XYZ file of N, CA and C in Angstrom:
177
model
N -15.611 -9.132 30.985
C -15.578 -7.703 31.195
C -15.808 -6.956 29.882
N -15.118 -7.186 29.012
C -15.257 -6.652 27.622
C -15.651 -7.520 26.669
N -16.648 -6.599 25.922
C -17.047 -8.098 24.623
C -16.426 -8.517 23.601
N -16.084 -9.488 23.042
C -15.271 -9.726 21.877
C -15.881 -9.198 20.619
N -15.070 -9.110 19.675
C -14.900 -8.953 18.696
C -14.102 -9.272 17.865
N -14.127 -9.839 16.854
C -13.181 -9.650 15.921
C -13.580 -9.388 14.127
N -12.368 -8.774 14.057
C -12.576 -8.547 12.413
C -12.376 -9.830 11.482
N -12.594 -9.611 10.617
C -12.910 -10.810 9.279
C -10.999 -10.689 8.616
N -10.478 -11.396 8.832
C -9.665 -11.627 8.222
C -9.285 -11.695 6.801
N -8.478 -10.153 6.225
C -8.699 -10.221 5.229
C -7.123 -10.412 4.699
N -6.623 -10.956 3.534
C -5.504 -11.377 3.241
C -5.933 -10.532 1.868
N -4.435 -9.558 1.690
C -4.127 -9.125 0.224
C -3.073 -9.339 -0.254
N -2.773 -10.080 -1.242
C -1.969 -10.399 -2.090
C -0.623 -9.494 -2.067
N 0.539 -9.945 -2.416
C 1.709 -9.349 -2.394
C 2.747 -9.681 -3.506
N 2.623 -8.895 -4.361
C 3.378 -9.470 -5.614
C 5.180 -9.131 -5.561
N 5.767 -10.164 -5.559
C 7.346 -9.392 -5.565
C 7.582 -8.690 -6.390
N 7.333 -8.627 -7.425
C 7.587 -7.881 -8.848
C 6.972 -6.189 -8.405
N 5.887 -6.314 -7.859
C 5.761 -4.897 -7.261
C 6.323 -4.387 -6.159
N 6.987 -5.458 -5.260
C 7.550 -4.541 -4.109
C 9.325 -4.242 -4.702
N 9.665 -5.156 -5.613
C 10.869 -4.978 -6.544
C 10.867 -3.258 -7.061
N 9.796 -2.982 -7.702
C 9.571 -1.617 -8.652
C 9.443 -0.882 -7.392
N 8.471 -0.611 -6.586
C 8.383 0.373 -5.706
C 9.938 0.599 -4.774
N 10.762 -0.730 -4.199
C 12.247 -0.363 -3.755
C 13.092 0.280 -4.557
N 12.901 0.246 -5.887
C 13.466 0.981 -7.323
C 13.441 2.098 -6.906
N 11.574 2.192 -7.248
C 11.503 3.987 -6.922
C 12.153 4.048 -6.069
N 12.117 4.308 -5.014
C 12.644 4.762 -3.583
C 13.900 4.940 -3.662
N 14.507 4.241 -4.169
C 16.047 3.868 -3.841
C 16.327 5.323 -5.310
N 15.898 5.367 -6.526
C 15.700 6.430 -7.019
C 15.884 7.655 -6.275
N 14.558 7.573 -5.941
C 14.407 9.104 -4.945
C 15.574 9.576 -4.015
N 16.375 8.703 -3.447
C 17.260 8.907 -2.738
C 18.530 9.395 -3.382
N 18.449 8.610 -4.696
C 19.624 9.662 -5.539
C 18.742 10.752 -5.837
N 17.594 10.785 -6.098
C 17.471 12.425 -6.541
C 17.926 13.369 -5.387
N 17.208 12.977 -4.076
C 17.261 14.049 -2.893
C 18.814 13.947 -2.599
N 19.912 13.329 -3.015
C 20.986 13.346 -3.013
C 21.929 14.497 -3.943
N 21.017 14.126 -5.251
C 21.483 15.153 -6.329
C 21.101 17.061 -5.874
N 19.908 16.840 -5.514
C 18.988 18.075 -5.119
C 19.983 18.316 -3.925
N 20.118 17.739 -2.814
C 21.365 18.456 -1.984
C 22.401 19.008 -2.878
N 23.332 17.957 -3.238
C 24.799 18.363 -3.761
C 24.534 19.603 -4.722
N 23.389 20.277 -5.677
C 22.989 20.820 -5.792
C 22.554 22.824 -5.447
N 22.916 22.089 -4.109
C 22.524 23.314 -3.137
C 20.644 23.668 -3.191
N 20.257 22.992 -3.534
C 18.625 22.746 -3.050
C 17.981 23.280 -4.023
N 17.786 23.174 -5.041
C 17.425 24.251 -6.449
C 15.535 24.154 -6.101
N 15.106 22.739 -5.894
C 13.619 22.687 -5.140
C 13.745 22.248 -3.692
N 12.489 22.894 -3.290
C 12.079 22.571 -2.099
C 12.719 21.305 -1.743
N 12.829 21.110 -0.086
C 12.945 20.300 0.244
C 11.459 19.158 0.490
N 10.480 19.643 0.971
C 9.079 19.570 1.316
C 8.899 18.768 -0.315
N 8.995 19.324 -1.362
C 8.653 18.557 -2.844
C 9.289 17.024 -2.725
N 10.009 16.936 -2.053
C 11.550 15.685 -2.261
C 10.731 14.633 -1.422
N 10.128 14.754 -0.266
C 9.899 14.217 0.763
C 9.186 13.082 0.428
N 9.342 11.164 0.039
C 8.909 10.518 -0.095
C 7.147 10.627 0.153
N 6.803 10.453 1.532
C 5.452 10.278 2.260
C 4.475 11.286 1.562
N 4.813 12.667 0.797
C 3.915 13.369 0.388
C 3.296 12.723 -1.002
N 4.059 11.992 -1.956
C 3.679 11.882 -3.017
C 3.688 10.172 -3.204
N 4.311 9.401 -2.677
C 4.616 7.852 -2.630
C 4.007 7.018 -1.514
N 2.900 6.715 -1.342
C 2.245 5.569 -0.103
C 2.602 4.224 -0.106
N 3.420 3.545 -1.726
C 3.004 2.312 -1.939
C 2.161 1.565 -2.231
N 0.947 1.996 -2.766
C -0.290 1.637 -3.128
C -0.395 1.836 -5.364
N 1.020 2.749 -5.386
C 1.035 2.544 -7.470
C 1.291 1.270 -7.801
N 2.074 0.767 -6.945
C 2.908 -0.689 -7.361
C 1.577 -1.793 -7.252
């Protein structure tokens, strides 16, 4: 009924040492947006927001 296809199997490398640094950051960020609450919000919340500025792709 439908034709096959498939994609080419591609394998990319995964270094622990980089997913180590990037859980850093993150875990970081969470004290900042922690600090920035207790704070009473001095920046945006929208600035704080992991997904705008962090994909996982620096590490």
């Amino acid at each position: 009924m439908y034709g096959t296809f498939s994609f080419p199997f591609q394998q990319v490398p995964v270094y622990p040492r980089a997913v180590q640094l990037a859980a850093l950051f993150v875990k970081g960020l969470a004290v900042a947006i922690a600090m920035n609450c207790a704070c009473g919000w001095p920046l945006p919340t929208e600035s704080c927001l992991p997904w705008w500025f962090f994909d996982g792709k620096f590490f």
